[in-house]
PDB file of C-alpha atoms and ligand atoms in Angstrom:
ATOM      1  CA  MET A 250     118.575 275.418 285.489  1.00  0.00           C
ATOM      2  CA  PHE A 251     119.788 272.832 282.603  1.00  0.00           C
ATOM      3  CA  ARG A 252     118.995 269.868 285.267  1.00  0.00           C
ATOM      4  CA  LEU A 253     115.781 270.927 286.326  1.00  0.00           C
ATOM      5  CA  ILE A 254     115.242 271.534 282.325  1.00  0.00           C
ATOM      6  CA  PHE A 255     116.081 267.619 281.602  1.00  0.00           C
ATOM      7  CA  LEU A 256     114.936 265.898 283.992  1.00  0.00           C
ATOM      8  CA  LEU A 257     111.869 267.571 283.446  1.00  0.00           C
ATOM      9  CA  PHE A 258     112.373 266.035 280.325  1.00  0.00           C
ATOM     10  CA  ALA A 259     112.743 262.846 281.337  1.00  0.00           C
ATOM     11  CA  LEU A 260     109.642 262.454 283.169  1.00  0.00           C
ATOM     12  CA  ILE A 261     107.884 263.767 280.892  1.00  0.00           C
ATOM     13  CA  LEU A 262     109.630 260.982 278.525  1.00  0.00           C
ATOM     14  CA  ALA A 263     108.650 258.489 281.123  1.00  0.00           C
ATOM     15  CA  ALA A 264     104.997 259.141 281.414  1.00  0.00           C
ATOM     16  CA  CYS A 265     104.485 258.633 277.641  1.00  0.00           C
ATOM     17  CA  GLY A 266     106.211 255.493 277.809  1.00  0.00           C
ATOM     18  CA  GLU A 267     104.403 254.546 280.456  1.00  0.00           C
ATOM     19  CA  ARG A 268     101.240 255.029 278.344  1.00  0.00           C
ATOM     20  CA  GLN A 269     102.091 253.619 275.014  1.00  0.00           C
ATOM     21  CA  PRO A 270     104.893 251.689 275.778  1.00  0.00           C
ATOM     22  CA  ASN A 271     107.115 250.192 271.995  1.00  0.00           C
ATOM     23  CA  TYR A 272     106.476 247.225 270.441  1.00  0.00           C
ATOM     24  CA  PRO A 273     107.802 246.201 266.492  1.00  0.00           C
ATOM     25  CA  ALA A 274     105.649 246.503 264.324  1.00  0.00           C
ATOM     26  CA  ARG A 275     104.391 243.402 262.588  1.00  0.00           C
ATOM     27  CA  GLN A 276     102.586 242.064 259.804  1.00  0.00           C
ATOM     28  CA  VAL A 277      99.651 239.762 260.617  1.00  0.00           C
ATOM     29  CA  PRO A 278     100.461 237.043 258.758  1.00  0.00           C
ATOM     30  CA  ALA A 279      97.759 236.409 255.682  1.00  0.00           C
ATOM     31  CA  GLY A 280      94.637 235.657 257.306  1.00  0.00           C
ATOM     32  CA  LEU A 281      95.858 234.447 260.374  1.00  0.00           C
ATOM     33  CA  LEU A 282      92.821 235.978 261.513  1.00  0.00           C
ATOM     34  CA  THR A 283      89.927 233.827 260.214  1.00  0.00           C
ATOM     35  CA  ASP A 284      91.918 230.155 259.870  1.00  0.00           C
ATOM     36  CA  THR A 285      90.439 228.128 261.978  1.00  0.00           C
ATOM     37  CA  ILE A 286      92.659 225.529 261.670  1.00  0.00           C
ATOM     38  CA  GLN A 287      96.077 228.157 263.652  1.00  0.00           C
ATOM     39  CA  ILE A 288      93.004 229.005 265.792  1.00  0.00           C
ATOM     40  CA  ALA A 289      92.539 226.209 267.196  1.00  0.00           C
ATOM     41  CA  ALA A 290      95.847 224.493 267.470  1.00  0.00           C
ATOM     42  CA  GLY A 291      96.219 227.798 269.350  1.00  0.00           C
ATOM     43  CA  GLN A 292      93.068 226.638 271.775  1.00  0.00           C
ATOM     44  CA  VAL A 293      96.102 224.363 272.597  1.00  0.00           C
ATOM     45  CA  LEU A 294      98.154 225.986 273.172  1.00  0.00           C
ATOM     46  CA  PHE A 295      96.735 228.528 275.846  1.00  0.00           C
ATOM     47  CA  ARG A 296      95.776 225.301 278.005  1.00  0.00           C
ATOM     48  CA  GLU A 297      98.184 224.356 277.490  1.00  0.00           C
ATOM     49  CA  LYS A 298     100.534 226.936 278.594  1.00  0.00           C
ATOM     50  CA  CYS A 299      98.783 230.203 279.284  1.00  0.00           C
ATOM     51  CA  ALA A 300      95.061 228.707 281.013  1.00  0.00           C
ATOM     52  CA  THR A 301      96.811 228.683 285.397  1.00  0.00           C
ATOM     53  CA  CYS A 302      96.769 232.068 284.975  1.00  0.00           C
ATOM     54  CA  HIS A 303      94.884 233.956 282.061  1.00  0.00           C
ATOM     55  CA  GLY A 304      92.052 231.201 282.129  1.00  0.00           C
ATOM     56  CA  HIS A 305      89.128 230.093 283.822  1.00  0.00           C
ATOM     57  CA  PRO A 306      88.280 227.499 286.791  1.00  0.00           C
ATOM     58  CA  ASP A 307      87.392 224.906 284.837  1.00  0.00           C
ATOM     59  CA  GLU A 308      89.827 225.012 281.978  1.00  0.00           C
ATOM     60  CA  GLY A 309      92.877 224.645 285.434  1.00  0.00           C
ATOM     61  CA  ARG A 310      93.094 228.744 286.467  1.00  0.00           C
ATOM     62  CA  SER A 311      95.150 228.283 289.468  1.00  0.00           C
ATOM     63  CA  PRO A 312      93.416 230.101 292.638  1.00  0.00           C
ATOM     64  CA  ARG A 313      97.371 231.549 293.046  1.00  0.00           C
ATOM     65  CA  ALA A 314      96.538 233.430 290.319  1.00  0.00           C
ATOM     66  CA  ASN A 315      93.632 235.663 292.027  1.00  0.00           C
ATOM     67  CA  PHE A 316      96.746 237.336 294.532  1.00  0.00           C
ATOM     68  CA  PHE A 317      99.127 238.567 290.657  1.00  0.00           C
ATOM     69  CA  GLN A 318      99.878 242.027 291.489  1.00  0.00           C
ATOM     70  CA  PRO A 319      99.233 243.191 288.615  1.00  0.00           C
ATOM     71  CA  PRO A 320      96.527 240.454 287.500  1.00  0.00           C
ATOM     72  CA  ALA A 321      96.113 238.427 284.883  1.00  0.00           C
ATOM     73  CA  PRO A 322      94.070 239.723 282.240  1.00  0.00           C
ATOM     74  CA  ASP A 323      91.261 238.160 281.150  1.00  0.00           C
ATOM     75  CA  PHE A 324      90.976 237.552 277.831  1.00  0.00           C
ATOM     76  CA  SER A 325      87.358 237.009 277.576  1.00  0.00           C
ATOM     77  CA  SER A 326      86.911 240.948 277.635  1.00  0.00           C
ATOM     78  CA  PRO A 327      85.805 242.448 274.649  1.00  0.00           C
ATOM     79  CA  ALA A 328      88.145 245.099 275.061  1.00  0.00           C
ATOM     80  CA  TYR A 329      90.866 242.516 273.506  1.00  0.00           C
ATOM     81  CA  ARG A 330      89.364 242.773 269.929  1.00  0.00           C
ATOM     82  CA  THR A 331      90.484 245.364 269.422  1.00  0.00           C
ATOM     83  CA  VAL A 332      94.115 245.393 270.586  1.00  0.00           C
ATOM     84  CA  ASP A 333      96.742 245.864 268.866  1.00  0.00           C
ATOM     85  CA  PRO A 334      97.799 241.611 267.166  1.00  0.00           C
ATOM     86  CA  ALA A 335     101.428 242.465 266.835  1.00  0.00           C
ATOM     87  CA  TYR A 336     101.236 243.888 270.902  1.00  0.00           C
ATOM     88  CA  LEU A 337     100.353 241.107 272.790  1.00  0.00           C
ATOM     89  CA  PHE A 338     101.951 238.664 269.929  1.00  0.00           C
ATOM     90  CA  TRP A 339     104.931 241.520 271.219  1.00  0.00           C
ATOM     91  CA  ARG A 340     103.448 240.978 274.589  1.00  0.00           C
ATOM     92  CA  ILE A 341     103.839 236.997 274.970  1.00  0.00           C
ATOM     93  CA  GLU A 342     107.361 237.232 273.555  1.00  0.00           C
ATOM     94  CA  VAL A 343     109.205 239.481 275.896  1.00  0.00           C
ATOM     95  CA  GLY A 344     106.462 238.937 279.002  1.00  0.00           C
ATOM     96  CA  LYS A 345     107.336 240.495 282.600  1.00  0.00           C
ATOM     97  CA  THR A 346     111.250 241.037 280.889  1.00  0.00           C
ATOM     98  CA  VAL A 347     110.691 245.046 279.909  1.00  0.00           C
ATOM     99  CA  ASP A 348     109.516 247.864 281.305  1.00  0.00           C
ATOM    100  CA  PRO A 349     107.534 248.683 282.366  1.00  0.00           C
ATOM    101  CA  TYR A 350     105.927 245.586 283.273  1.00  0.00           C
ATOM    102  CA  LEU A 351     109.707 244.269 284.427  1.00  0.00           C
ATOM    103  CA  SER A 352     109.356 247.685 287.418  1.00  0.00           C
ATOM    104  CA  ARG A 353     105.449 247.084 288.701  1.00  0.00           C
ATOM    105  CA  GLY A 354     105.909 243.257 289.424  1.00  0.00           C
ATOM    106  CA  SER A 355     103.855 241.370 286.593  1.00  0.00           C
ATOM    107  CA  VAL A 356     104.908 237.182 286.740  1.00  0.00           C
ATOM    108  CA  MET A 357     103.698 237.307 283.175  1.00  0.00           C
ATOM    109  CA  PRO A 358     106.313 234.707 281.174  1.00  0.00           C
ATOM    110  CA  ALA A 359     108.779 235.575 278.756  1.00  0.00           C
ATOM    111  CA  TRP A 360     108.023 232.907 275.570  1.00  0.00           C
ATOM    112  CA  GLY A 361     110.475 233.949 273.372  1.00  0.00           C
ATOM    113  CA  PRO A 362     112.570 231.938 273.966  1.00  0.00           C
ATOM    114  CA  THR A 363     110.360 228.931 274.149  1.00  0.00           C
ATOM    115  CA  LEU A 364     107.839 229.253 271.417  1.00  0.00           C
ATOM    116  CA  ASN A 365     108.623 229.857 267.775  1.00  0.00           C
ATOM    117  CA  GLU A 366     106.144 232.943 265.994  1.00  0.00           C
ATOM    118  CA  THR A 367     103.988 230.369 264.282  1.00  0.00           C
ATOM    119  CA  GLU A 368     102.686 229.114 268.179  1.00  0.00           C
ATOM    120  CA  ILE A 369     102.431 233.070 268.794  1.00  0.00           C
ATOM    121  CA  TRP A 370     100.737 233.533 266.040  1.00  0.00           C
ATOM    122  CA  GLN A 371      98.580 230.413 266.846  1.00  0.00           C
ATOM    123  CA  LEU A 372      98.017 231.939 270.072  1.00  0.00           C
ATOM    124  CA  VAL A 373      96.949 235.257 269.355  1.00  0.00           C
ATOM    125  CA  ALA A 374      94.341 234.569 266.372  1.00  0.00           C
ATOM    126  CA  TYR A 375      93.436 232.336 269.401  1.00  0.00           C
ATOM    127  CA  LEU A 376      92.577 235.641 271.584  1.00  0.00           C
ATOM    128  CA  LYS A 377      91.910 237.176 269.204  1.00  0.00           C
ATOM    129  CA  VAL A 378      88.541 234.887 269.284  1.00  0.00           C
ATOM    130  CA  ARG A 379      88.340 234.178 272.959  1.00  0.00           C
ATOM    131  CA  ALA A 380      87.896 238.256 273.184  1.00  0.00           C
ATOM    132  CA  GLY A 381      84.032 238.652 273.442  1.00  0.00           C
TER     133      GLY A 381
HETATM  134  C1  LIG B 585     102.483 233.075 285.701  1.00  0.00           C
HETATM  135  C2  LIG B 585     100.801 233.384 285.623  1.00  0.00           C
HETATM  136  C3  LIG B 585     101.034 233.406 283.672  1.00  0.00           C
HETATM  137  C4  LIG B 585     101.484 232.732 282.927  1.00  0.00           C
HETATM  138  C5  LIG B 585     102.082 231.030 282.862  1.00  0.00           C
HETATM  139  C6  LIG B 585     100.548 233.620 281.737  1.00  0.00           C
HETATM  140  N1  LIG B 585     100.385 234.970 282.084  1.00  0.00           N
HETATM  141 FE1  LIG B 585     101.056 236.108 281.088  1.00  0.00          FE
HETATM  142  N2  LIG B 585     100.257 237.314 282.156  1.00  0.00           N
HETATM  143  C7  LIG B 585     100.052 237.340 283.355  1.00  0.00           C
HETATM  144  C8  LIG B 585      99.769 238.871 284.207  1.00  0.00           C
HETATM  145  C9  LIG B 585     100.457 238.841 285.684  1.00  0.00           C
HETATM  146  C10 LIG B 585      99.826 239.799 283.107  1.00  0.00           C
HETATM  147  C11 LIG B 585      99.472 240.979 283.383  1.00  0.00           C
HETATM  148  C12 LIG B 585     100.604 241.985 284.063  1.00  0.00           C
HETATM  149  C13 LIG B 585     101.650 242.364 282.693  1.00  0.00           C
HETATM  150  O1  LIG B 585     100.996 242.302 281.575  1.00  0.00           O
HETATM  151  O2  LIG B 585     102.742 241.648 282.424  1.00  0.00           O
HETATM  152  C14 LIG B 585     100.611 238.746 282.243  1.00  0.00           C
HETATM  153  C15 LIG B 585      99.752 239.641 281.084  1.00  0.00           C
HETATM  154  C16 LIG B 585      99.936 239.140 279.415  1.00  0.00           C
HETATM  155  C17 LIG B 585      99.589 239.917 278.430  1.00  0.00           C
HETATM  156  C18 LIG B 585      99.075 241.622 278.148  1.00  0.00           C
HETATM  157  C19 LIG B 585      98.000 241.733 278.235  1.00  0.00           C
HETATM  158  C20 LIG B 585      96.997 242.763 278.108  1.00  0.00           C
HETATM  159  O3  LIG B 585      96.369 244.150 278.234  1.00  0.00           O
HETATM  160  O4  LIG B 585      98.776 243.999 278.044  1.00  0.00           O
HETATM  161  C21 LIG B 585      99.099 239.054 277.419  1.00  0.00           C
HETATM  162  C22 LIG B 585      99.335 239.480 275.667  1.00  0.00           C
HETATM  163  C23 LIG B 585      99.449 237.779 278.007  1.00  0.00           C
HETATM  164  N3  LIG B 585      99.852 238.315 279.303  1.00  0.00           N
HETATM  165  C24 LIG B 585      99.957 236.393 277.121  1.00  0.00           C
HETATM  166  C25 LIG B 585     100.167 234.990 277.477  1.00  0.00           C
HETATM  167  C26 LIG B 585      99.821 234.368 276.932  1.00  0.00           C
HETATM  168  C27 LIG B 585      99.367 233.838 275.753  1.00  0.00           C
HETATM  169  C28 LIG B 585     100.348 233.006 278.016  1.00  0.00           C
HETATM  170  C29 LIG B 585     100.289 231.504 277.426  1.00  0.00           C
HETATM  171  C30 LIG B 585     101.349 231.073 276.510  1.00  0.00           C
HETATM  172  C31 LIG B 585     100.473 233.710 278.887  1.00  0.00           C
HETATM  173  N4  LIG B 585     100.312 235.335 279.013  1.00  0.00           N
HETATM  174  C32 LIG B 585     101.011 233.244 279.677  1.00  0.00           C
HETATM  175  C33 LIG B 585     100.158 236.376 283.225  1.00  0.00           C
HETATM  176  C34 LIG B 585     100.732 234.532 283.526  1.00  0.00           C
END
């Protein structure tokens, strides 16, 4: 009986975890999201490192990207306007290395080891502008 309750509890926890992954709270640097220099720097980084998977065809999107499962999201979607910048920062930092993305077979690279905090914030600032 206890085992059953424990199992149920674990399942409920796992289900919650899927919908709302825990990510660290982060304070967006003051003025970042409206700073045109930071946004422009983010666009350069995006074209260099992200557009093969997340870009439009004229930005160098690879045809391979059409077959990713789960797909690489199109950040032009207005849905990204309301996404928490701290979540975007965290996903760029850890990529596919954490669950649930890892077990879903994501190909999103972790950029934490290659980009510094400033660069990741520049990307977040750009994604926010790119969102329709
Ligand atoms: C090799 C292809 C590839 C590259 C390169 C890539 N990504 Fe991704 N990315 C993905 C895929 C596929 C997903 C969807 C699966 C997931 O969420 O892990 C994703 C997910 C994301 C997410 C989470 C979106 C959400 O709604 O949860 C963010 C943010 C992101 N990528 C940002 C970036 C940034 C910024 C770069 C460049 C520094 C980048 N990605 C480079 C493939 C890629």
